[in-house]
CSV table of C-alpha atoms and ligand atoms in Angstrom, one decimal:
chain,number,residue,atom,x,y,z
A,1,MET,CA,-118.2,-150.0,-48.1
A,2,PRO,CA,-119.1,-150.9,-51.7
A,3,ALA,CA,-118.8,-154.4,-52.9
A,4,LEU,CA,-115.5,-155.2,-54.4
A,5,VAL,CA,-116.1,-155.8,-58.0
A,6,ASN,CA,-113.7,-157.0,-60.6
A,7,THR,CA,-113.2,-153.7,-62.5
A,8,SER,CA,-109.7,-154.7,-64.4
A,9,PRO,CA,-110.0,-154.2,-68.0
A,10,PRO,CA,-110.0,-156.9,-70.5
A,11,PRO,CA,-106.3,-157.9,-71.7
A,12,ALA,CA,-105.2,-155.7,-74.5
A,13,LEU,CA,-105.4,-157.1,-78.0
A,14,LEU,CA,-102.6,-158.0,-80.3
A,15,SER,CA,-103.4,-156.5,-83.8
A,16,TRP,CA,-103.5,-158.9,-86.6
A,17,THR,CA,-102.2,-157.4,-89.8
A,18,GLU,CA,-103.6,-158.9,-93.2
A,19,PRO,CA,-100.8,-159.8,-95.3
A,20,PRO,CA,-100.8,-158.9,-98.9
A,21,VAL,CA,-102.4,-161.4,-101.6
A,22,THR,CA,-100.1,-163.6,-103.5
A,23,SER,CA,-98.9,-162.2,-107.0
A,24,GLU,CA,-98.9,-165.7,-108.5
A,25,SER,CA,-101.5,-166.2,-111.0
A,26,LEU,CA,-103.0,-169.6,-109.7
A,27,ASP,CA,-105.5,-172.0,-111.2
A,28,TRP,CA,-108.7,-170.3,-109.4
A,29,ALA,CA,-112.0,-172.2,-108.9
A,30,PRO,CA,-114.7,-170.1,-110.6
A,31,LEU,CA,-116.9,-169.6,-107.4
A,32,THR,CA,-120.6,-168.2,-107.8
A,33,ILE,CA,-120.7,-164.7,-106.4
A,34,ILE,CA,-123.9,-164.4,-104.0
A,35,ASP,CA,-124.5,-160.7,-103.4
A,36,LEU,CA,-126.8,-160.7,-100.1
A,37,ALA,CA,-127.5,-157.1,-100.4
A,38,LYS,CA,-130.1,-158.5,-103.2
A,39,PHE,CA,-131.7,-160.6,-100.5
A,40,ASP,CA,-134.1,-157.7,-98.8
A,41,GLN,CA,-134.8,-156.0,-102.0
A,42,PRO,CA,-138.4,-157.0,-103.3
A,43,GLY,CA,-138.7,-159.8,-105.6
A,44,ARG,CA,-135.2,-160.6,-105.8
A,45,LYS,CA,-134.8,-163.6,-103.5
A,46,GLN,CA,-135.9,-166.0,-106.3
A,47,GLU,CA,-133.0,-164.6,-108.3
A,48,LEU,CA,-130.4,-165.2,-105.7
A,49,ALA,CA,-131.9,-168.8,-105.3
A,50,ASN,CA,-131.4,-169.3,-109.1
A,51,GLU,CA,-127.9,-168.1,-108.9
A,52,LEU,CA,-127.1,-170.4,-106.0
A,53,LYS,CA,-128.7,-173.4,-107.4
A,54,GLU,CA,-126.1,-174.3,-109.8
A,55,ALA,CA,-123.4,-173.6,-107.2
A,56,VAL,CA,-124.7,-175.8,-104.5
A,57,LYS,CA,-125.4,-178.7,-107.1
A,58,LEU,CA,-122.0,-178.7,-109.0
A,59,TRP,CA,-119.6,-177.2,-106.6
A,60,GLY,CA,-120.7,-177.1,-103.2
A,61,PHE,CA,-118.9,-173.9,-102.8
A,62,TRP,CA,-119.6,-170.1,-103.3
A,63,THR,CA,-118.8,-166.9,-102.0
A,64,VAL,CA,-121.1,-164.6,-100.3
A,65,ILE,CA,-120.7,-160.7,-100.4
A,66,ASN,CA,-122.3,-157.8,-98.9
A,67,SER,CA,-123.2,-159.8,-95.6
A,68,GLY,CA,-123.7,-156.6,-93.7
A,69,ILE,CA,-120.7,-157.4,-91.4
A,70,SER,CA,-118.4,-154.9,-91.4
A,71,GLN,CA,-114.5,-155.0,-91.8
A,72,ASP,CA,-114.2,-153.6,-88.4
A,73,GLN,CA,-116.2,-156.3,-86.8
A,74,ILE,CA,-114.2,-159.1,-88.8
A,75,SER,CA,-110.9,-157.6,-87.8
A,76,ARG,CA,-111.9,-157.3,-84.2
A,77,GLN,CA,-112.6,-161.1,-84.3
A,78,LEU,CA,-109.3,-161.9,-85.9
A,79,ASP,CA,-107.5,-159.7,-83.3
A,80,ILE,CA,-109.0,-161.8,-80.6
A,81,GLY,CA,-108.3,-165.1,-82.3
A,82,TYR,CA,-104.6,-163.7,-83.0
A,83,THR,CA,-104.3,-163.0,-79.4
A,84,PHE,CA,-105.6,-166.1,-78.2
A,85,PHE,CA,-102.9,-168.2,-80.0
A,86,LYS,CA,-100.4,-166.3,-78.8
A,87,GLN,CA,-100.9,-167.2,-75.3
A,88,PRO,CA,-98.8,-169.7,-73.3
A,89,LEU,CA,-100.0,-173.3,-74.3
A,90,ALA,CA,-101.0,-174.0,-70.5
A,91,GLU,CA,-103.6,-171.1,-70.9
A,92,LYS,CA,-104.9,-172.4,-74.2
A,93,LYS,CA,-105.2,-175.8,-72.7
A,94,LYS,CA,-107.6,-174.6,-69.9
A,95,VAL,CA,-110.6,-175.6,-72.0
A,96,THR,CA,-109.8,-178.3,-74.8
A,97,CYS,CA,-112.0,-180.4,-77.3
A,98,ASN,CA,-112.9,-183.8,-75.7
A,99,PHE,CA,-112.5,-185.9,-78.7
A,100,ALA,CA,-113.5,-189.0,-76.7
A,101,GLU,CA,-116.9,-187.7,-76.6
A,102,GLY,CA,-116.9,-186.3,-80.2
A,103,ASN,CA,-117.1,-182.8,-78.4
A,104,TYR,CA,-115.4,-180.0,-80.8
A,105,PHE,CA,-115.8,-176.9,-78.5
A,106,GLY,CA,-112.5,-175.7,-77.1
A,107,TYR,CA,-108.8,-175.4,-78.0
A,108,ARG,CA,-107.3,-178.2,-80.1
A,109,GLU,CA,-103.6,-178.5,-80.2
A,110,PRO,CA,-101.7,-179.6,-83.0
A,111,TYR,CA,-99.7,-182.7,-81.7
A,112,ARG,CA,-100.5,-185.3,-84.1
A,113,LEU,CA,-98.2,-186.6,-86.7
A,114,ILE,CA,-99.0,-186.4,-90.4
A,115,GLY,CA,-99.2,-190.1,-91.9
A,116,SER,CA,-96.1,-192.3,-91.1
A,117,SER,CA,-93.9,-189.2,-91.4
A,118,ASP,CA,-92.0,-187.4,-88.2
A,119,VAL,CA,-94.2,-184.2,-89.3
A,120,LYS,CA,-96.5,-182.6,-86.8
A,121,GLU,CA,-99.7,-180.9,-87.6
A,122,ASN,CA,-99.5,-177.2,-88.2
A,123,MET,CA,-102.8,-175.8,-87.2
A,124,GLU,CA,-104.2,-174.9,-83.8
A,125,MET,CA,-108.1,-173.9,-83.7
A,126,LEU,CA,-110.4,-172.9,-81.1
A,127,ASN,CA,-114.2,-173.6,-81.4
A,128,LEU,CA,-116.7,-171.6,-79.6
A,129,PRO,CA,-120.4,-172.7,-78.8
A,130,LYS,CA,-123.2,-170.4,-79.5
A,131,TYR,CA,-124.1,-168.0,-76.8
A,132,THR,CA,-127.7,-169.6,-75.7
A,133,PRO,CA,-128.8,-170.8,-72.4
A,134,HIS,CA,-128.1,-174.2,-73.6
A,135,TYR,CA,-124.1,-173.7,-73.6
A,136,GLU,CA,-124.1,-171.0,-70.4
A,137,SER,CA,-122.4,-173.5,-68.2
A,138,TYR,CA,-119.9,-174.4,-70.9
A,139,PRO,CA,-116.4,-173.3,-69.8
A,140,ARG,CA,-114.6,-170.5,-71.7
A,141,HIS,CA,-111.2,-169.3,-71.8
A,142,ASP,CA,-110.5,-166.1,-69.8
A,143,LEU,CA,-109.7,-164.2,-73.0
A,144,ILE,CA,-113.1,-165.3,-74.5
A,145,GLN,CA,-114.8,-164.4,-71.3
A,146,ALA,CA,-113.2,-160.8,-71.2
A,147,TYR,CA,-114.2,-160.2,-74.9
A,148,LYS,CA,-117.9,-161.9,-74.6
A,149,ASP,CA,-119.6,-158.6,-75.2
A,150,GLU,CA,-118.0,-158.7,-78.7
A,151,ILE,CA,-118.1,-162.3,-79.4
A,152,GLN,CA,-121.6,-163.0,-78.8
A,153,PRO,CA,-123.1,-160.6,-80.8
A,154,PHE,CA,-120.9,-161.4,-83.5
A,155,HIS,CA,-121.5,-165.0,-83.3
A,156,ARG,CA,-125.3,-164.5,-83.5
A,157,LEU,CA,-125.0,-161.8,-86.6
A,158,VAL,CA,-123.2,-164.4,-88.8
A,159,TRP,CA,-126.2,-166.6,-88.0
A,160,ASP,CA,-128.8,-164.0,-88.5
A,161,ASN,CA,-127.3,-162.2,-91.4
A,162,VAL,CA,-125.7,-165.1,-93.7
A,163,ILE,CA,-126.6,-168.4,-92.5
A,164,ARG,CA,-130.6,-167.7,-92.0
A,165,LYS,CA,-130.7,-166.2,-95.4
A,166,LEU,CA,-128.7,-169.0,-97.1
A,167,PHE,CA,-130.9,-171.6,-95.5
A,168,ILE,CA,-133.9,-169.7,-96.9
A,169,LEU,CA,-132.5,-169.8,-100.3
A,170,PHE,CA,-132.0,-173.3,-100.2
A,171,ALA,CA,-135.4,-174.1,-99.4
A,172,ILE,CA,-136.5,-172.0,-102.3
A,173,ILE,CA,-134.3,-173.7,-104.6
A,174,LEU,CA,-135.8,-177.1,-103.3
A,175,GLU,CA,-139.4,-175.7,-103.3
A,176,LEU,CA,-139.9,-176.0,-99.8
A,177,PRO,CA,-141.6,-173.9,-97.0
A,178,GLU,CA,-139.1,-171.0,-96.7
A,179,GLU,CA,-138.4,-171.8,-93.0
A,180,TYR,CA,-137.7,-175.6,-93.7
A,181,PHE,CA,-134.0,-175.5,-92.9
A,182,VAL,CA,-134.3,-172.8,-90.6
A,183,GLU,CA,-136.1,-174.6,-88.2
A,184,ARG,CA,-133.9,-177.3,-88.3
A,185,HIS,CA,-130.6,-175.5,-87.8
A,186,HIS,CA,-131.9,-172.6,-85.7
A,187,TYR,CA,-129.8,-170.5,-83.4
A,188,ASP,CA,-131.8,-170.5,-80.6
A,189,LYS,CA,-132.2,-174.5,-80.5
A,190,PRO,CA,-129.3,-176.5,-79.2
A,191,SER,CA,-126.5,-177.6,-82.2
A,192,GLU,CA,-123.0,-178.1,-82.3
A,193,ASP,CA,-122.5,-175.0,-84.2
A,194,HIS,CA,-119.2,-173.1,-83.4
A,195,LEU,CA,-117.4,-170.1,-84.1
A,196,ARG,CA,-113.6,-170.8,-85.1
A,197,TYR,CA,-110.4,-169.2,-84.8
A,198,MET,CA,-107.5,-171.0,-86.5
A,199,ILE,CA,-104.1,-170.5,-87.3
A,200,TYR,CA,-101.8,-172.4,-89.4
A,201,HIS,CA,-98.0,-172.1,-88.9
A,202,PRO,CA,-95.6,-172.2,-91.9
A,203,ARG,CA,-93.2,-174.9,-92.3
A,204,PRO,CA,-89.7,-175.0,-93.7
A,205,ALA,CA,-89.9,-176.3,-97.3
A,206,GLU,CA,-88.1,-179.8,-96.5
A,207,GLU,CA,-90.7,-180.6,-93.7
A,208,ASP,CA,-93.7,-179.8,-96.3
A,209,ALA,CA,-92.0,-181.6,-98.9
A,210,LYS,CA,-91.9,-184.9,-96.7
A,211,ILE,CA,-96.0,-184.8,-96.6
A,212,GLY,CA,-96.5,-183.4,-100.2
A,213,GLY,CA,-97.3,-180.2,-99.2
A,214,GLN,CA,-100.6,-181.2,-97.8
A,215,TRP,CA,-101.6,-178.9,-94.6
A,216,SER,CA,-105.1,-180.6,-94.5
A,217,ALA,CA,-105.8,-183.6,-96.5
A,218,GLY,CA,-108.8,-184.0,-98.7
A,219,HIS,CA,-112.1,-184.2,-97.0
A,220,THR,CA,-115.6,-183.0,-96.7
A,221,ASP,CA,-117.1,-181.0,-93.6
A,222,PHE,CA,-119.1,-182.8,-91.0
A,223,GLY,CA,-122.0,-180.6,-90.3
A,224,ALA,CA,-124.5,-178.6,-92.3
A,225,MET,CA,-122.3,-175.6,-93.8
A,226,THR,CA,-119.2,-174.0,-93.5
A,227,LEU,CA,-118.4,-170.2,-93.6
A,228,LEU,CA,-114.8,-168.8,-93.8
A,229,PHE,CA,-114.3,-165.2,-94.0
A,230,SER,CA,-111.9,-164.7,-96.9
A,231,GLN,CA,-108.6,-164.0,-96.3
A,232,PRO,CA,-105.5,-163.3,-98.3
A,233,VAL,CA,-103.2,-166.3,-97.9
A,234,ALA,CA,-103.8,-168.8,-100.9
A,235,ALA,CA,-104.1,-172.4,-99.3
A,236,LEU,CA,-107.5,-173.8,-99.8
A,237,GLN,CA,-108.3,-175.9,-102.7
A,238,ILE,CA,-111.4,-177.6,-103.8
A,239,ARG,CA,-112.0,-180.6,-105.9
A,240,THR,CA,-113.9,-179.6,-108.9
A,241,PRO,CA,-116.6,-181.7,-110.5
A,242,SER,CA,-114.2,-182.8,-113.1
A,243,ASN,CA,-111.7,-184.0,-110.5
A,244,GLU,CA,-109.0,-181.3,-110.6
A,245,TRP,CA,-107.8,-179.0,-107.8
A,246,LYS,CA,-108.5,-175.5,-107.8
A,247,TRP,CA,-107.5,-172.8,-105.7
A,248,VAL,CA,-110.1,-170.7,-103.6
A,249,LYS,CA,-109.3,-166.9,-104.5
A,250,HIS,CA,-109.3,-163.9,-101.8
A,251,VAL,CA,-112.7,-161.7,-102.0
A,252,PRO,CA,-111.9,-159.1,-99.8
A,253,GLY,CA,-114.9,-158.9,-97.4
A,254,GLY,CA,-116.5,-161.7,-98.7
A,255,ILE,CA,-117.2,-165.3,-97.2
A,256,THR,CA,-116.3,-168.5,-98.8
A,257,CYS,CA,-119.1,-171.0,-98.1
A,258,ASN,CA,-119.3,-174.6,-98.6
A,259,ALA,CA,-122.3,-177.3,-98.2
A,260,ALA,CA,-121.0,-180.1,-95.8
A,261,ASP,CA,-122.4,-183.8,-95.2
A,262,THR,CA,-125.5,-183.4,-93.2
A,263,LEU,CA,-127.0,-180.7,-95.9
A,264,SER,CA,-126.3,-183.2,-98.5
A,265,PHE,CA,-128.1,-186.2,-96.4
A,266,LEU,CA,-131.0,-184.0,-96.0
A,267,THR,CA,-131.1,-183.4,-99.8
A,268,LYS,CA,-130.2,-186.9,-100.7
A,269,GLY,CA,-127.0,-185.5,-102.4
A,270,TYR,CA,-128.7,-182.5,-104.3
A,271,ILE,CA,-126.6,-180.1,-102.4
A,272,LYS,CA,-123.1,-181.2,-102.8
A,273,SER,CA,-120.8,-181.7,-100.0
A,274,THR,CA,-117.3,-181.0,-101.8
A,275,VAL,CA,-113.9,-182.6,-101.1
A,276,HIS,CA,-111.3,-179.7,-100.1
A,277,ARG,CA,-108.0,-179.5,-98.9
A,278,VAL,CA,-105.3,-177.2,-97.5
A,279,VAL,CA,-102.2,-176.8,-99.2
A,280,ARG,CA,-98.7,-175.3,-98.9
A,281,PRO,CA,-99.5,-171.5,-99.9
A,282,PRO,CA,-97.6,-170.1,-103.1
A,283,ALA,CA,-93.8,-169.0,-102.6
A,284,ASP,CA,-94.4,-165.3,-101.8
A,285,GLN,CA,-97.1,-166.3,-99.1
A,286,ALA,CA,-95.4,-169.5,-97.8
A,287,HIS,CA,-93.5,-168.2,-94.7
A,288,LEU,CA,-96.9,-166.2,-93.6
A,289,GLU,CA,-99.1,-167.5,-90.6
A,290,ARG,CA,-102.6,-168.0,-91.8
A,291,LEU,CA,-105.2,-166.8,-89.5
A,292,GLY,CA,-108.5,-167.7,-90.2
A,293,LEU,CA,-112.2,-167.0,-88.9
A,294,PHE,CA,-115.0,-169.4,-89.5
A,295,TYR,CA,-118.4,-170.4,-88.5
A,296,PHE,CA,-119.3,-174.0,-88.6
A,297,VAL,CA,-123.1,-174.8,-89.1
A,298,ARG,CA,-124.3,-178.2,-87.6
A,299,PRO,CA,-127.7,-179.6,-87.9
A,300,GLY,CA,-130.1,-179.2,-84.9
A,301,ASP,CA,-129.3,-181.5,-82.1
A,302,ASP,CA,-132.7,-183.1,-82.4
A,303,THR,CA,-133.0,-182.9,-86.4
A,304,PRO,CA,-133.4,-186.2,-87.8
A,305,MET,CA,-131.4,-186.7,-90.6
A,306,VAL,CA,-134.3,-187.9,-93.1
A,307,PRO,CA,-134.6,-186.5,-96.6
A,308,ALA,CA,-136.8,-183.5,-97.3
A,309,PRO,CA,-140.0,-183.8,-99.0
A,310,SER,CA,-139.0,-181.4,-101.7
A,311,PRO,CA,-140.8,-181.7,-105.1
A,312,VAL,CA,-137.6,-180.7,-106.5
A,313,LEU,CA,-135.9,-184.0,-105.4
A,314,ILE,CA,-138.6,-186.2,-106.8
A,315,ARG,CA,-138.8,-184.5,-110.0
A,316,GLU,CA,-135.1,-185.0,-110.6
A,317,GLY,CA,-134.9,-188.3,-109.3
A,318,TYR,CA,-133.0,-188.0,-106.2
A,319,LEU,CA,-135.9,-189.0,-104.1
A,320,SER,CA,-138.4,-191.7,-104.8
A,321,GLU,CA,-142.0,-191.1,-103.4
A,322,HIS,CA,-141.8,-193.9,-100.9
A,323,GLU,CA,-138.7,-192.3,-99.4
A,324,GLU,CA,-140.6,-188.9,-99.2
A,325,LYS,CA,-143.4,-190.7,-97.4
A,326,LEU,CA,-140.7,-192.6,-94.9
A,327,GLY,CA,-139.3,-189.0,-94.4
A,328,LYS,CA,-142.4,-187.4,-93.6
A,329,GLU,CA,-143.3,-190.0,-91.1
A,330,GLN,CA,-141.6,-190.3,-87.7
A,331,ASP,CA,-138.8,-192.1,-88.2
A,332,THR,CA,-137.8,-193.4,-85.0
A,333,ASP,CA,-134.6,-195.0,-86.5
A,334,ALA,CA,-133.4,-191.9,-87.9
A,335,VAL,CA,-129.9,-190.5,-86.4
A,336,ASN,CA,-130.5,-187.0,-85.3
A,337,GLY,CA,-128.0,-184.2,-85.7
A,338,PHE,CA,-126.3,-184.7,-82.3
A,339,GLU,CA,-125.7,-188.4,-82.7
A,340,TYR,CA,-124.4,-188.1,-86.1
A,341,VAL,CA,-122.0,-185.1,-85.5
A,342,ARG,CA,-120.6,-186.5,-82.2
A,343,ALA,CA,-120.2,-190.0,-83.9
A,344,ARG,CA,-118.3,-188.7,-86.6
A,345,VAL,CA,-115.8,-186.3,-84.6
A,346,LYS,CA,-115.2,-189.1,-82.2
A,347,ASN,CA,-114.4,-191.4,-85.1
A,348,VAL,CA,-112.2,-189.1,-87.0
A,349,HIS,CA,-110.4,-187.3,-84.1
A,350,SER,CA,-109.7,-190.3,-81.8
A,351,ARG,CA,-107.4,-191.6,-84.5
A,352,ASN,CA,-103.7,-190.7,-83.8
A,353,THR,CA,-102.5,-189.9,-87.0
A,354,ARG,CA,-103.6,-187.9,-90.2
A,355,HIS,CA,-103.5,-189.4,-93.5
A,356,VAL,CA,-102.3,-187.8,-96.6
A,357,HIS,CA,-103.9,-189.3,-99.4
A,358,ASP,CA,-105.5,-186.5,-101.9
A,359,GLY,CA,-109.0,-187.2,-101.2
A,360,ARG,CA,-110.0,-189.0,-104.4
A,361,GLY,CA,-109.7,-192.6,-103.4
A,362,ALA,CA,-111.8,-192.6,-100.2
A,363,LYS,CA,-113.1,-196.3,-100.3
A,364,GLU,CA,-114.2,-196.4,-96.5
A,365,VAL,CA,-117.4,-195.4,-95.4
A,366,PHE,CA,-118.4,-194.3,-92.2
A,367,ARG,CA,-121.9,-195.4,-90.6
A,368,VAL,CA,-124.0,-194.3,-87.8
A,369,LYS,CA,-127.6,-195.9,-87.7
A,370,ASN,CA,-129.2,-195.6,-91.5
A,371,LEU,CA,-126.5,-193.4,-92.7
A,372,GLU,CA,-123.4,-193.7,-94.3
A,373,VAL,CA,-121.0,-191.3,-95.4
A,374,GLN,CA,-117.6,-191.5,-97.5
A,375,ASP,CA,-114.8,-191.5,-94.9
A,376,PHE,CA,-111.9,-189.5,-96.5
A,377,TYR,CA,-110.0,-189.8,-93.2
A,378,ALA,CA,-109.7,-193.4,-93.3
B,1,AKG,O1,-108.4,-173.3,-93.7
B,1,AKG,C1,-108.9,-173.5,-94.6
B,1,AKG,O2,-109.3,-172.6,-95.4
B,1,AKG,C2,-110.0,-174.8,-94.7
B,1,AKG,C3,-110.1,-175.4,-93.3
B,1,AKG,C4,-110.9,-176.9,-93.4
B,1,AKG,O3,-111.3,-177.1,-94.6
B,1,AKG,C5,-111.4,-177.0,-92.2
B,1,AKG,O4,-111.2,-176.7,-91.2
B,1,AKG,O5,-112.5,-178.1,-92.4
B,2,FE2,FE1,-113.1,-178.4,-94.1
């Protein structure tokens, strides 16, 4: 008799329908478009690096187009995410983030109150670790297991098609060996990288009014870089170099990217980790669910948080020759990527409430060993 094998098909997916864009004319951020189709054309990497340079120094945000990831592939991921969030809470809670350990992998349930209000968070998320041997034994939800054959290649594709290329462009900008950042964030090495499905649930206007319409207070991201597959519901705002809030505009098929804290550490602030927030969408979209697909890039677990020995950083006064020498040597006191990210996630997420300031007045700093960062969550 043949052995019994589980041949039941994976549960059917719900289908996510993309809502229309807003008809309001909002104050949009003028983000540089980085056309990755140019990356593999002879001689054009330098041109792209030049285009990206001002964006990373001033804005910390830019938009990638022509990533080579198809709309069908993205839609399937959105369907998987949407189906996940529509499951019963008990199912979603089978694998949860362990904030006591600063571990962001798993499901995050919205249960915290915003500031001193009685309004609860309105977003849920699921963070999926990489599909590499290091994370093989990491628990995954049944739905995620059932769609492994699609999620696994997608997870890797985002890294290969977009993240790797951006890291090469950063190295060119900083006149470092092309693989400098790739080696320190490689997909095949352990890191807290995750693919994220995230959904925001609309709130009645009276509730949003109690918290100043802020769905997520101004903050910088903890890791190296964040990729947000552009979606039509306007809500993300970035703080501009002149301290104003501007909206991020939907670019169909595009990916909104932002540099985050650890890339800023490695470049002594040359690459900017920009404050951003999420607010109640404009009137014609405020009733909509907002589904998001992200890739959060973290530094390699073993990557020391020391500045890159970049001639540009020295020339432009970000780094002294003394610091450059220190960075090159084995700095045994340097915190590594894993220690930093875990400590930061633990610090922020073991708080019971979310605060509502707008990110302009962060006075607190968070420290781990030799590093400190402005704490916008305090
Ligand atoms: O939902 C968004 O557009 C941005 C979310 C965000 O900033 C984050 O989760 O760090
Ligand atoms: Fe963020």
